[in-house]
Amino acid sequence: MAGEPQDDCLFCKIVAGHVPATVVRETDATVAFQDINPQAPVHILVIPRAHYENAAELAAGAPELAAAVLKETKEVAEEQKLDSYRVVFNTGAGAGQTVFHAHAHVLGGRGMQWPPG
Ligand code: 5GP
Ligand code: ZN
């Protein structure tokens, strides 16, 4: 069922505390933690506790939760004292998605190129 934890999902395991992560913020609905392979001086992932495969599924199935994730990206950026930063939702393997539990990347602390690769 939409939103239910998946046994084979890495980020559901992080939410459940079965896989360790360096958590920087938590709310009732979301968890924010350090990316294990940072691509910038600040690289934090914000995820909904509930399992949705990607940002599109999240937006369609739980729009208030999608908004909560986006709000948390702002809180993370403020806590990290980022003036400029990038929020990325890779959606689909062709766009670089490797973990199929919706997540926002918050990247900052260095200059950014556009367009992204
Ligand atoms: P995606 O490629 O799906 O957009 O992003 C998945 C992100 O999860 C990658 O940036 C990757 O480094 C990160 N990641 C993968 N495995 C782990 C893990 O076990 N712990 C943490 N904290 N991040 C992970
Ligand atoms: Zn999951």
PDB file of C-alpha atoms in Angstrom, residues 50-109:
ATOM      1  CA  ALA A  50       6.582   7.038   4.645  1.00  0.00           C
ATOM      2  CA  HIS A  51       7.725   5.096   1.592  1.00  0.00           C
ATOM      3  CA  TYR A  52       7.009   6.589  -1.826  1.00  0.00           C
ATOM      4  CA  GLU A  53       9.119   5.489  -4.758  1.00  0.00           C
ATOM      5  CA  ASN A  54      10.037   8.936  -5.998  1.00  0.00           C
ATOM      6  CA  ALA A  55       9.056  12.596  -5.831  1.00  0.00           C
ATOM      7  CA  ALA A  56       6.264  12.170  -8.380  1.00  0.00           C
ATOM      8  CA  GLU A  57       4.631   9.338  -6.397  1.00  0.00           C
ATOM      9  CA  LEU A  58       5.002  11.405  -3.236  1.00  0.00           C
ATOM     10  CA  ALA A  59       3.469  14.508  -4.809  1.00  0.00           C
ATOM     11  CA  ALA A  60       0.548  12.511  -6.206  1.00  0.00           C
ATOM     12  CA  GLY A  61      -0.062  10.310  -3.161  1.00  0.00           C
ATOM     13  CA  ALA A  62       0.674  12.647  -0.268  1.00  0.00           C
ATOM     14  CA  PRO A  63       0.963  16.282  -1.340  1.00  0.00           C
ATOM     15  CA  GLU A  64       1.095  17.598   2.235  1.00  0.00           C
ATOM     16  CA  LEU A  65       3.997  15.274   2.935  1.00  0.00           C
ATOM     17  CA  ALA A  66       5.722  16.465  -0.224  1.00  0.00           C
ATOM     18  CA  ALA A  67       5.339  20.009   1.083  1.00  0.00           C
ATOM     19  CA  ALA A  68       6.756  18.930   4.459  1.00  0.00           C
ATOM     20  CA  VAL A  69       9.845  17.511   2.730  1.00  0.00           C
ATOM     21  CA  LEU A  70      10.322  20.751   0.815  1.00  0.00           C
ATOM     22  CA  LYS A  71       9.919  22.785   3.996  1.00  0.00           C
ATOM     23  CA  GLU A  72      12.567  20.660   5.672  1.00  0.00           C
ATOM     24  CA  THR A  73      15.015  21.418   2.850  1.00  0.00           C
ATOM     25  CA  LYS A  74      14.636  25.072   3.816  1.00  0.00           C
ATOM     26  CA  GLU A  75      15.181  24.317   7.516  1.00  0.00           C
ATOM     27  CA  VAL A  76      18.294  22.258   6.709  1.00  0.00           C
ATOM     28  CA  ALA A  77      19.688  25.021   4.492  1.00  0.00           C
ATOM     29  CA  GLU A  78      19.130  27.587   7.248  1.00  0.00           C
ATOM     30  CA  GLU A  79      20.734  25.381   9.889  1.00  0.00           C
ATOM     31  CA  GLN A  80      23.717  24.836   7.600  1.00  0.00           C
ATOM     32  CA  LYS A  81      23.877  28.611   6.972  1.00  0.00           C
ATOM     33  CA  LEU A  82      23.604  28.180   3.208  1.00  0.00           C
ATOM     34  CA  ASP A  83      22.762  31.345   1.266  1.00  0.00           C
ATOM     35  CA  SER A  84      22.727  29.491  -2.040  1.00  0.00           C
ATOM     36  CA  TYR A  85      22.070  25.830  -2.460  1.00  0.00           C
ATOM     37  CA  ARG A  86      20.485  23.290  -4.760  1.00  0.00           C
ATOM     38  CA  VAL A  87      17.569  20.954  -4.023  1.00  0.00           C
ATOM     39  CA  VAL A  88      17.475  17.895  -6.301  1.00  0.00           C
ATOM     40  CA  PHE A  89      14.930  15.101  -6.643  1.00  0.00           C
ATOM     41  CA  ASN A  90      16.399  12.541  -9.038  1.00  0.00           C
ATOM     42  CA  THR A  91      13.339  10.796 -10.452  1.00  0.00           C
ATOM     43  CA  GLY A  92      13.933   7.568 -12.343  1.00  0.00           C
ATOM     44  CA  ALA A  93      17.108   5.603 -12.997  1.00  0.00           C
ATOM     45  CA  GLY A  94      17.855   7.605 -16.163  1.00  0.00           C
ATOM     46  CA  ALA A  95      18.088  10.760 -14.058  1.00  0.00           C
ATOM     47  CA  GLY A  96      20.445   9.129 -11.564  1.00  0.00           C
ATOM     48  CA  GLN A  97      17.990   7.818  -8.969  1.00  0.00           C
ATOM     49  CA  THR A  98      19.551   4.834  -7.189  1.00  0.00           C
ATOM     50  CA  VAL A  99      17.448   4.624  -4.013  1.00  0.00           C
ATOM     51  CA  PHE A 100      13.746   4.275  -4.764  1.00  0.00           C
ATOM     52  CA  HIS A 101      12.415   6.009  -1.659  1.00  0.00           C
ATOM     53  CA  ALA A 102      11.683   9.672  -2.394  1.00  0.00           C
ATOM     54  CA  HIS A 103      14.411  12.008  -1.192  1.00  0.00           C
ATOM     55  CA  ALA A 104      15.527  15.576  -1.664  1.00  0.00           C
ATOM     56  CA  HIS A 105      19.244  16.234  -1.932  1.00  0.00           C
ATOM     57  CA  VAL A 106      20.265  19.540  -0.320  1.00  0.00           C
ATOM     58  CA  LEU A 107      23.640  20.488  -1.813  1.00  0.00           C
ATOM     59  CA  GLY A 108      25.643  23.559  -0.907  1.00  0.00           C
ATOM     60  CA  GLY A 109      28.870  25.068   0.276  1.00  0.00           C
TER      61      GLY A 109
END
